[in-house]
Short mmCIF file of C-alpha atoms in Angstrom, two decimals:
data_model
loop_
_atom_site.label_atom_id
_atom_site.label_comp_id
_atom_site.label_asym_id
_atom_site.label_seq_id
_atom_site.Cartn_x
_atom_site.Cartn_y
_atom_site.Cartn_z
CA MET A 9 0.03 0.24 0.21
CA SER A 10 1.61 3.26 -1.28
CA THR A 11 1.94 6.23 1.11
CA PRO A 12 -0.25 9.10 0.72
CA SER A 13 1.44 12.28 -0.33
CA ALA A 14 0.06 16.14 -0.54
CA SER A 15 2.19 18.56 -2.17
CA CYS A 16 2.07 22.52 -1.56
CA PRO A 17 4.46 25.53 -2.05
CA ALA A 18 6.60 26.04 1.10
CA LEU A 19 8.95 28.72 2.44
CA PHE A 20 11.07 28.57 5.46
CA ILE A 21 11.75 31.74 6.91
CA SER A 22 15.56 31.84 8.42
CA ALA A 23 17.95 34.91 9.75
CA PRO A 24 21.58 34.76 10.60
CA ALA A 25 20.71 35.60 14.19
CA SER A 26 18.18 36.47 16.65
CA GLY A 27 16.30 40.10 16.52
CA GLN A 28 16.23 39.95 12.63
CA GLY A 29 12.61 40.13 12.10
CA LYS A 30 11.82 36.51 11.35
CA THR A 31 8.62 36.92 13.45
CA THR A 32 7.22 40.18 11.87
CA VAL A 33 8.20 38.83 8.00
CA THR A 34 6.10 35.59 8.66
CA ALA A 35 3.32 36.70 10.40
CA GLY A 36 2.84 39.99 7.91
CA LEU A 37 3.16 37.39 4.99
CA ALA A 38 0.25 35.14 6.28
CA ARG A 39 -1.95 37.98 6.96
CA LEU A 40 -1.47 39.36 3.43
CA LEU A 41 -2.05 35.84 2.12
CA ARG A 42 -5.24 35.27 4.27
CA ASN A 43 -6.51 38.66 3.52
CA GLN A 44 -6.60 37.30 -0.37
CA GLY A 45 -8.27 34.22 0.76
CA LYS A 46 -5.79 31.95 1.29
CA VAL A 47 -5.06 29.05 3.60
CA VAL A 48 -1.45 29.46 4.75
CA ARG A 49 -0.27 26.77 7.75
CA VAL A 50 2.30 28.13 9.85
CA PHE A 51 4.65 26.45 11.84
CA LYS A 52 7.58 27.45 13.98
CA THR A 53 11.10 25.91 15.01
CA GLY A 54 11.77 24.84 18.55
CA PRO A 55 10.11 24.60 21.84
CA ASP A 56 8.54 28.21 21.50
CA TYR A 57 5.28 29.71 23.14
CA LEU A 58 4.84 32.87 22.03
CA ASP A 59 5.55 33.42 18.20
CA PRO A 60 2.89 30.64 17.90
CA GLN A 61 0.29 32.62 19.22
CA ILE A 62 1.53 35.75 17.44
CA LEU A 63 1.63 33.54 14.22
CA ALA A 64 -1.77 32.02 14.88
CA GLN A 65 -3.61 35.09 15.08
CA ALA A 66 -1.94 36.48 11.95
CA SER A 67 -2.88 33.44 10.17
CA GLY A 68 -6.11 32.61 11.78
CA GLN A 69 -4.83 29.01 11.81
CA PRO A 70 -3.44 26.88 14.39
CA VAL A 71 0.47 27.02 14.90
CA ASP A 72 2.03 23.65 16.21
CA GLN A 73 5.81 24.00 16.96
CA LEU A 74 8.38 21.67 15.30
CA ASP A 75 11.21 20.45 16.56
CA LEU A 76 13.50 17.20 15.18
CA TRP A 77 14.79 16.10 18.38
CA MET A 78 11.83 16.69 21.14
CA ALA A 79 9.10 15.80 18.94
CA GLY A 80 10.71 13.69 16.17
CA GLU A 81 11.12 13.15 12.45
CA ALA A 82 7.96 10.96 12.35
CA TYR A 83 5.76 13.56 13.96
CA CYS A 84 7.09 16.62 12.05
CA ARG A 85 6.56 14.63 8.83
CA GLN A 86 2.83 13.67 9.61
CA ARG A 87 2.10 17.80 10.45
CA PHE A 88 3.79 18.89 7.39
CA TYR A 89 1.71 15.99 5.53
CA GLU A 90 -1.79 17.22 6.98
CA ALA A 91 -0.80 20.61 6.38
CA ALA A 92 -0.29 20.51 2.76
CA VAL A 93 -3.72 18.38 2.70
CA GLU A 94 -5.92 21.97 3.26
CA ALA A 95 -3.30 24.63 2.73
CA ASP A 96 -2.41 27.30 -0.35
CA LEU A 97 1.15 27.70 1.64
CA ILE A 98 3.11 26.21 4.20
CA LEU A 99 5.33 29.16 5.92
CA VAL A 100 7.81 27.67 8.73
CA GLU A 101 9.57 30.18 10.99
CA GLY A 102 13.45 29.43 12.06
CA ALA A 103 14.75 29.61 15.52
CA MET A 104 17.76 31.69 16.26
CA GLY A 105 20.36 32.03 13.39
CA LEU A 106 19.72 29.18 10.47
CA PHE A 107 22.20 26.77 11.37
CA ASP A 108 22.10 27.27 15.15
CA GLY A 109 21.13 24.19 17.49
CA GLU A 110 21.67 20.22 17.15
CA PRO A 111 19.08 19.81 14.93
CA SER A 112 18.84 23.46 13.79
CA SER A 113 16.37 24.95 11.49
CA ALA A 114 18.70 24.34 8.05
CA ASP A 115 18.75 20.63 9.65
CA LEU A 116 14.42 20.59 9.26
CA ALA A 117 14.67 22.71 5.59
CA ALA A 118 16.86 20.19 4.48
CA LEU A 119 14.96 17.20 5.57
CA PHE A 120 12.23 18.17 4.10
CA GLY A 121 13.06 20.02 1.10
CA ILE A 122 11.77 23.38 2.33
CA PRO A 123 13.37 26.48 0.32
CA MET A 124 14.69 29.08 2.85
CA ALA A 125 14.47 32.84 2.78
CA ILE A 126 17.00 35.05 4.95
CA VAL A 127 15.64 37.63 6.58
CA MET A 128 18.76 40.22 7.73
CA ASP A 129 18.46 43.44 9.51
CA VAL A 130 20.17 45.20 7.11
CA LYS A 131 20.34 48.84 9.30
CA GLY A 132 24.15 50.38 9.25
CA MET A 133 25.08 47.74 6.01
CA ALA A 134 24.88 47.52 2.41
CA GLN A 135 27.00 45.54 0.04
CA THR A 136 28.35 43.90 3.13
CA ALA A 137 24.73 41.85 3.67
CA ALA A 138 24.90 40.87 0.75
CA ALA A 139 28.36 39.38 1.50
CA LEU A 140 26.83 37.16 4.49
CA VAL A 141 24.33 36.27 2.60
CA THR A 142 26.18 34.53 0.05
CA GLY A 143 28.22 33.09 2.88
CA LEU A 144 25.35 31.57 4.37
CA ALA A 145 23.82 30.18 1.30
CA GLY A 146 27.54 28.54 0.72
CA PHE A 147 28.06 26.99 3.99
CA ARG A 148 25.99 23.87 3.18
CA ASP A 149 25.18 22.15 -0.15
CA ASP A 150 22.01 20.28 0.86
CA ILE A 151 19.73 23.47 1.29
CA ARG A 152 18.02 25.22 -1.53
CA PHE A 153 17.80 29.14 -1.06
CA ALA A 154 15.10 31.17 -1.82
CA GLY A 155 16.45 34.39 -1.41
CA LEU A 156 17.22 37.55 1.06
CA ILE A 157 14.40 39.51 2.39
CA ALA A 158 16.26 42.92 3.63
CA ASN A 159 14.49 44.45 7.01
CA ASN A 160 15.20 47.67 8.22
CA CYS A 161 15.89 48.87 4.47
CA GLY A 162 16.96 52.43 4.49
CA SER A 163 15.79 53.94 1.08
CA GLN A 164 15.61 52.44 -2.95
CA ARG A 165 18.94 53.73 -2.89
CA HIS A 166 19.68 50.92 -0.27
CA ARG A 167 17.90 48.28 -1.96
CA GLU A 168 19.74 49.03 -4.80
CA LEU A 169 23.33 48.52 -3.10
CA ILE A 170 22.41 45.58 -1.53
CA GLU A 171 20.71 43.99 -4.61
CA GLY A 172 23.91 45.18 -6.73
CA ALA A 173 25.95 42.81 -4.90
CA LEU A 174 24.08 39.67 -4.69
CA PRO A 175 25.30 37.05 -7.05
CA ALA A 176 22.64 35.57 -9.81
CA ALA A 177 22.41 32.69 -7.49
CA ILE A 178 20.77 34.50 -4.68
CA PRO A 179 17.09 36.40 -5.79
CA PHE A 180 16.53 39.47 -4.12
CA LEU A 181 13.07 39.14 -2.62
CA ALA A 182 11.84 42.07 -1.13
CA ALA A 183 13.22 45.11 1.05
CA VAL A 184 11.23 45.79 3.98
CA PRO A 185 10.99 49.40 5.23
CA ARG A 186 12.51 50.91 8.57
CA ASP A 187 9.38 51.26 9.66
CA PRO A 188 9.22 51.07 14.05
CA ASP A 189 4.88 50.55 13.60
CA LEU A 190 5.87 47.32 11.94
CA ALA A 191 7.96 45.87 14.74
CA LEU A 192 6.34 43.14 17.31
CA PRO A 193 6.50 44.43 20.79
CA GLU A 194 9.19 42.27 23.13
CA ARG A 195 9.14 41.27 27.56
CA HIS A 196 11.41 38.84 29.01
CA LEU A 197 12.18 35.11 27.69
CA GLY A 198 10.55 36.54 24.27
CA LEU A 199 7.34 38.73 22.47
CA VAL A 200 4.65 39.71 24.50
CA GLN A 201 1.68 37.32 24.82
CA ALA A 202 -0.63 38.18 21.66
CA GLU A 203 -3.89 38.16 24.12
CA GLU A 204 -2.59 40.92 25.69
CA ILE A 205 -2.05 43.15 22.76
CA ARG A 206 -4.67 42.03 20.66
CA ASP A 207 -5.74 45.14 19.20
CA ASP A 208 -2.41 46.38 18.46
CA LEU A 209 -1.03 43.34 17.14
CA GLU A 210 -3.95 43.50 14.55
CA ILE A 211 -2.95 47.35 13.49
CA ARG A 212 0.62 45.89 13.17
CA PHE A 213 -0.28 42.36 11.14
CA GLU A 214 -1.89 44.83 8.74
CA ALA A 215 0.86 47.38 8.21
CA ALA A 216 3.18 44.51 7.63
CA ALA A 217 1.01 42.82 4.88
CA GLN A 218 0.72 46.12 3.12
CA ALA A 219 4.23 46.74 3.46
CA LEU A 220 5.46 43.30 2.02
CA GLU A 221 2.77 43.31 -0.77
CA ALA A 222 4.27 46.84 -1.95
CA ALA A 223 7.81 45.63 -1.58
CA GLY A 224 6.62 42.86 -3.81
CA LEU A 225 6.98 39.65 -2.11
CA LEU A 226 3.80 37.81 -3.81
CA ASN A 227 5.70 37.86 -6.83
CA ALA A 228 8.74 35.76 -5.50
CA LEU A 229 6.22 33.65 -3.97
CA ALA A 230 4.56 32.96 -7.39
CA THR A 231 7.63 31.62 -8.22
CA LEU A 232 7.92 28.98 -5.41
CA SER A 233 7.73 25.09 -6.92
CA PRO A 234 5.26 22.77 -4.61
CA VAL A 235 7.11 20.47 -2.19
CA SER A 236 5.75 16.89 -1.52
CA PHE A 237 5.11 15.59 1.86
CA SER A 238 4.50 12.44 2.68
CA ALA A 239 2.04 10.97 5.65
CA SER A 240 3.94 9.19 8.52
CA THR A 241 3.31 5.54 9.02
CA GLU A 242 4.77 5.71 12.49
CA ALA A 243 2.71 8.81 13.51
CA GLN A 244 -0.38 7.43 12.09
CA ALA A 245 -0.21 4.45 14.66
CA ALA A 246 -3.34 4.28 17.46
CA VAL A 247 -2.72 5.26 20.82
CA SER A 248 -5.06 3.70 23.23
CA GLN A 249 -7.96 5.31 25.08
CA ALA A 250 -5.32 4.94 28.33
CA LEU A 251 -7.15 8.12 30.09
CA ALA A 252 -10.91 7.61 29.12
CA GLY A 253 -13.40 8.55 31.04
CA GLN A 254 -10.94 10.94 32.72
CA THR A 255 -11.20 14.61 33.19
CA ILE A 256 -7.75 16.71 33.07
CA GLY A 257 -8.16 20.64 34.68
CA VAL A 258 -5.78 22.78 33.01
CA ALA A 259 -4.86 25.74 34.32
CA ARG A 260 -4.41 28.61 31.05
CA ASP A 261 -4.83 32.37 31.73
CA ALA A 262 -2.80 35.21 31.18
CA ALA A 263 -0.57 33.64 34.44
CA PHE A 264 -0.69 30.19 32.71
CA SER A 265 0.19 29.92 29.29
CA PHE A 266 2.49 27.91 28.17
CA ILE A 267 0.29 25.02 26.57
CA TYR A 268 1.65 23.04 23.54
CA GLN A 269 -1.82 22.49 21.46
CA ALA A 270 -0.12 18.84 20.49
CA ASN A 271 -0.19 18.25 24.37
CA LEU A 272 -4.03 19.43 24.46
CA ASP A 273 -4.59 16.76 21.28
CA LEU A 274 -2.89 14.34 22.65
CA LEU A 275 -4.65 14.09 26.02
CA ALA A 276 -8.26 14.28 23.84
CA GLN A 277 -7.09 11.73 21.66
CA MET A 278 -6.20 9.17 24.42
CA GLY A 279 -9.75 9.53 25.78
CA ALA A 280 -9.43 12.44 28.43
CA HIS A 281 -12.02 15.06 29.01
CA VAL A 282 -9.85 18.68 29.11
CA ARG A 283 -11.07 21.64 31.26
CA PHE A 284 -9.56 25.01 31.25
CA PHE A 285 -9.80 26.84 34.83
CA SER A 286 -8.03 30.33 35.91
CA PRO A 287 -6.33 29.95 38.93
CA LEU A 288 -6.83 34.33 38.78
CA SER A 289 -10.23 34.51 38.34
CA ASP A 290 -12.14 31.46 39.30
CA ALA A 291 -13.02 30.27 42.72
CA GLU A 292 -13.11 26.77 42.27
CA LEU A 293 -11.54 23.90 40.21
CA PRO A 294 -13.86 22.08 37.68
CA GLU A 295 -14.70 18.32 38.61
CA CYS A 296 -11.47 16.78 37.81
CA ASP A 297 -9.49 13.40 38.29
CA ALA A 298 -6.22 15.66 37.38
CA LEU A 299 -4.90 18.73 37.24
CA TRP A 300 -1.67 20.49 34.46
CA LEU A 301 -0.23 23.42 36.24
CA PRO A 302 1.53 24.73 33.04
CA GLY A 303 4.48 27.48 32.52
CA GLY A 304 3.92 31.22 31.76
CA TYR A 305 4.46 34.23 33.82
CA PRO A 306 2.92 33.80 37.55
CA GLU A 307 5.41 36.57 38.48
CA LEU A 308 3.53 39.36 36.53
CA HIS A 309 0.50 38.41 38.40
CA ALA A 310 1.81 36.88 41.62
CA GLN A 311 -0.51 39.15 43.52
CA ALA A 312 -3.42 38.48 42.16
CA LEU A 313 -3.02 34.64 42.61
CA ALA A 314 -1.73 34.99 46.35
CA ALA A 315 -5.27 36.93 46.46
CA ASN A 316 -7.31 34.24 45.36
CA THR A 317 -7.39 32.15 48.45
CA ALA A 318 -10.55 30.28 47.38
CA MET A 319 -8.77 28.69 44.43
CA ARG A 320 -5.46 27.94 46.58
CA ASP A 321 -7.90 26.33 48.71
CA ALA A 322 -9.33 24.46 45.99
CA ILE A 323 -5.92 23.19 44.64
CA THR A 324 -4.23 22.80 48.01
CA GLY A 325 -7.72 20.34 49.04
CA PHE A 326 -7.08 18.41 45.14
CA PHE A 327 -3.72 17.83 46.34
CA SER A 328 -4.43 16.56 49.84
CA ALA A 329 -7.18 14.10 48.37
CA GLY A 330 -3.84 12.33 46.56
CA LYS A 331 -5.08 13.45 42.69
CA PRO A 332 -2.85 13.61 39.83
CA ILE A 333 -0.79 17.22 39.80
CA LEU A 334 1.84 18.23 36.52
CA ALA A 335 3.42 21.45 37.68
CA GLU A 336 6.08 22.82 34.85
CA CYS A 337 7.76 26.03 35.28
CA GLY A 338 5.73 28.82 36.10
CA GLY A 339 3.12 26.30 37.71
CA MET A 340 6.16 24.99 39.71
CA LEU A 341 6.61 28.09 41.28
CA TYR A 342 3.45 28.07 41.83
CA SER A 343 3.55 25.35 44.16
CA LEU A 344 6.13 26.37 46.08
CA GLU A 345 5.46 28.29 49.04
CA THR A 346 6.32 31.66 48.45
CA LEU A 347 7.20 33.73 45.19
CA THR A 348 9.30 36.69 45.14
CA ASP A 349 8.68 39.24 42.14
CA TYR A 350 11.24 41.33 40.31
CA ALA A 351 10.10 44.12 42.48
CA GLU A 352 11.62 41.79 45.20
CA THR A 353 7.99 41.70 47.14
CA THR A 354 7.22 38.17 48.32
CA HIS A 355 3.67 36.67 47.66
CA THR A 356 2.09 33.73 49.14
CA MET A 357 1.56 30.59 46.71
CA LEU A 358 0.14 27.54 46.99
CA GLY A 359 2.74 25.61 49.30
CA LEU A 360 2.04 22.01 48.10
CA LEU A 361 5.96 21.64 47.70
CA PRO A 362 8.53 23.12 50.66
CA GLY A 363 10.52 25.67 48.60
CA HIS A 364 10.29 29.33 47.60
CA GLY A 365 10.99 30.81 43.83
CA ALA A 366 12.12 34.27 43.07
CA MET A 367 13.35 35.84 39.86
CA ARG A 368 16.30 36.77 38.83
CA GLY A 369 16.62 39.52 36.83
CA ARG A 370 17.98 38.45 32.74
CA ARG A 371 20.04 35.91 33.39
CA GLY A 372 18.02 32.51 32.81
CA CYS A 373 18.44 29.08 31.81
CA GLN A 374 17.33 27.13 28.85
CA GLY A 375 17.90 23.82 27.07
CA MET A 376 16.66 21.00 25.81
CA GLN A 377 16.45 17.90 28.12
CA THR A 378 14.46 14.73 28.88
CA ALA A 379 12.96 14.59 32.27
CA GLU A 380 13.47 11.35 33.37
CA LEU A 381 10.50 10.08 35.07
CA PRO A 382 9.57 7.14 37.01
CA GLU A 383 6.55 6.41 34.22
CA GLY A 384 9.38 6.53 31.71
CA PRO A 385 11.47 9.38 29.91
CA VAL A 386 9.76 12.45 28.42
CA ARG A 387 11.63 14.92 26.13
CA GLY A 388 11.01 18.80 26.61
CA HIS A 389 12.80 21.90 27.40
CA ALA A 390 13.79 24.61 29.93
CA HIS A 391 13.30 28.15 29.59
CA HIS A 392 13.16 30.36 33.05
CA ARG A 393 14.83 33.45 34.88
CA SER A 394 13.66 32.44 38.03
CA MET A 395 15.38 29.96 41.19
CA ALA A 396 13.92 27.81 43.49
CA GLU A 397 15.09 27.51 46.67
CA GLN A 398 15.22 25.43 49.99
CA THR A 399 13.53 22.79 47.97
CA PRO A 400 13.56 19.01 49.07
CA GLU A 401 15.98 16.39 47.55
CA PRO A 402 14.66 15.60 43.46
CA MET A 403 13.69 12.56 42.70
CA ALA A 404 15.49 12.72 39.59
CA TYR A 405 16.98 15.35 37.17
CA GLY A 406 16.44 15.81 33.69
CA ARG A 407 19.09 14.34 30.97
CA ARG A 408 20.65 17.03 28.77
CA GLN A 409 20.56 17.01 25.20
CA ARG A 410 24.48 16.84 24.71
CA HIS A 411 25.96 17.54 28.07
CA PRO A 412 26.44 15.22 30.81
CA ALA A 413 25.89 17.29 33.77
CA PRO A 414 22.31 17.16 35.55
CA GLY A 415 19.70 18.87 34.81
CA GLU A 416 16.69 20.27 36.28
CA PRO A 417 15.54 18.83 39.00
CA ILE A 418 12.32 16.80 39.13
CA TYR A 419 10.50 16.81 42.56
CA ARG A 420 7.72 14.70 43.36
CA ALA A 421 5.61 15.20 46.65
CA GLY A 422 2.44 12.61 47.03
CA ARG A 423 1.29 12.68 43.38
CA LEU A 424 2.05 16.09 42.69
CA THR A 425 5.18 15.92 40.16
CA ALA A 426 6.85 19.77 39.82
CA THR A 427 9.80 20.49 37.62
CA TYR A 428 11.00 23.69 35.40
CA LEU A 429 10.73 21.34 32.17
CA HIS A 430 8.36 21.77 30.05
CA LEU A 431 7.30 18.11 28.83
CA PHE A 432 6.33 17.51 25.09
CA PHE A 433 3.24 14.69 25.72
CA PRO A 434 3.52 13.07 22.10
CA ASN A 435 7.28 12.27 22.54
CA ASN A 436 5.93 9.30 24.92
CA PRO A 437 2.25 9.49 25.55
CA ALA A 438 2.74 6.20 27.56
CA ALA A 439 4.51 8.03 30.17
CA VAL A 440 1.86 11.04 30.04
CA ALA A 441 -0.94 8.48 30.38
CA ARG A 442 0.78 7.10 33.45
CA LEU A 443 1.03 10.76 34.86
CA PHE A 444 -1.95 11.61 34.54
CA SER A 445 -4.01 8.37 35.82
CA HIS A 446 -5.51 7.82 39.09
CA GLY A 447 -3.00 5.11 40.01
CA LEU A 448 0.62 5.38 40.26
CA GLY A 449 2.09 2.96 37.19
CA ASN A 450 -1.66 2.09 36.55
CA ASP A 451 -1.57 -0.98 34.08
CA SER A 452 -4.42 0.08 32.09
CA ALA A 453 -1.86 2.62 30.53
CA PRO A 454 0.36 1.44 27.67
CA HIS A 455 3.78 0.81 28.41
CA ASP A 456 5.66 1.24 25.27
CA SER A 457 8.50 3.50 26.01
CA VAL A 458 7.11 5.43 22.49
CA LEU A 459 3.93 5.67 21.00
CA SER A 460 3.17 8.24 18.09
CA VAL A 461 0.59 10.96 17.74
CA SER A 462 -2.52 9.83 15.28
CA ALA A 463 -3.43 12.12 12.44
CA GLN A 464 -6.77 12.23 13.92
CA ALA A 465 -5.38 13.91 17.50
CA THR A 466 -7.34 16.96 16.52
CA ALA A 467 -10.76 15.22 15.74
CA ALA A 468 -10.82 15.00 19.48
CA SER A 469 -11.16 18.57 19.93
CA PRO A 470 -14.56 18.92 21.13
CA GLN A 471 -13.89 16.87 24.37
CA ILE A 472 -12.05 20.35 25.35
CA GLU A 473 -13.78 23.19 27.13
CA GLU A 474 -13.55 26.26 28.97
CA SER A 475 -14.37 26.86 32.59
CA SER A 476 -16.94 29.40 32.73
CA HIS A 477 -14.80 32.03 34.30
CA ALA A 478 -11.74 31.29 32.58
CA VAL A 479 -9.68 34.40 31.00
CA LYS A 480 -9.69 33.89 27.18
#
């Protein structure tokens, strides 16, 4: 039986470094094509939470994170295939510089044959920009380059100097004008969350779309050849209904929003009923069998979290009843006794886990790691600018991707599992099922070390509902 395939034009938006304008260009291009009635499916390389929020609003379509190490080739292949079936264009926004990381954005582009456009902030240089792009384009011979998008271009003459210095093999795709109204606002650990500035983003999306149209980028897109994406037989393997009949409460509001859609899809596919609630504004938990407290920005809402004593009592009661709780990064900080914010004000938190959290300026920790859980290993990543002190002895540590030193500590108190690591559930559905099951090591959960996500995961979305008071 032949493997299904689908063809669709695709473009990988890359850059020589962070801060070059990749997200601005990707979002503006997605909005431009959406305004023309096109279906644009956008993906983000790496374990990023904030950029996908921006890109989903710009494109009007869900945005998945793709990482060859964290998610695996089969998962990425299946997501591309599903997108190609329905989309007029696939856009992939890279992470950092195109060759940074192992695996890098270039590795993903090369594996799936997606041409790369280089976005470069050309302010303060002219012919040198052409030299840099030429060097990037010649660094590897397995990458097909679509050309250069010159961001922050000062004038028509500025464009001519750069374009004239480019070799014939590297097209000049567009010059994005130097305009502060196009740039997306930033905050610590990345971009501001889309929900906080939705109206402002709409203005910037439309401005960027108009600028890219005026720059002639649509003409360049018209020359893109379709890329063939095949389905993954491995990713189509069924996941058992290991969480059938269980309800999982998921914290989601301005304080807790670092949630992979792929994680929600997997929980639903395994039969779980997902209900969202807001630790900021709800007075009680939804009826549920397990809780997931994901990451986010609790330090920016610590006063409100501390003041919501009804919710704190509800969660501590849930913990005392011996029900499963997964607390990741910001969720772990919320689980500690106190949290000290950037203003050095200390706030009372849940107290499920002994210890005290505190923010620590601009220095942070990040990196890809495997959470070595008793239920099984689950890959994920860490990215935080806080510290947890006076905590108990960890039950385990994360295993770093390429370094022998111990990674983030993993704590367990009763049925609470708390860590700075953000887990990517599809990496090991069997372990995740056991983590959220009523009984630790539930025999009804599958015990294969790695199972893959079915292509039909999103079909289970009707099982996901909002709490009546959840912040949206």
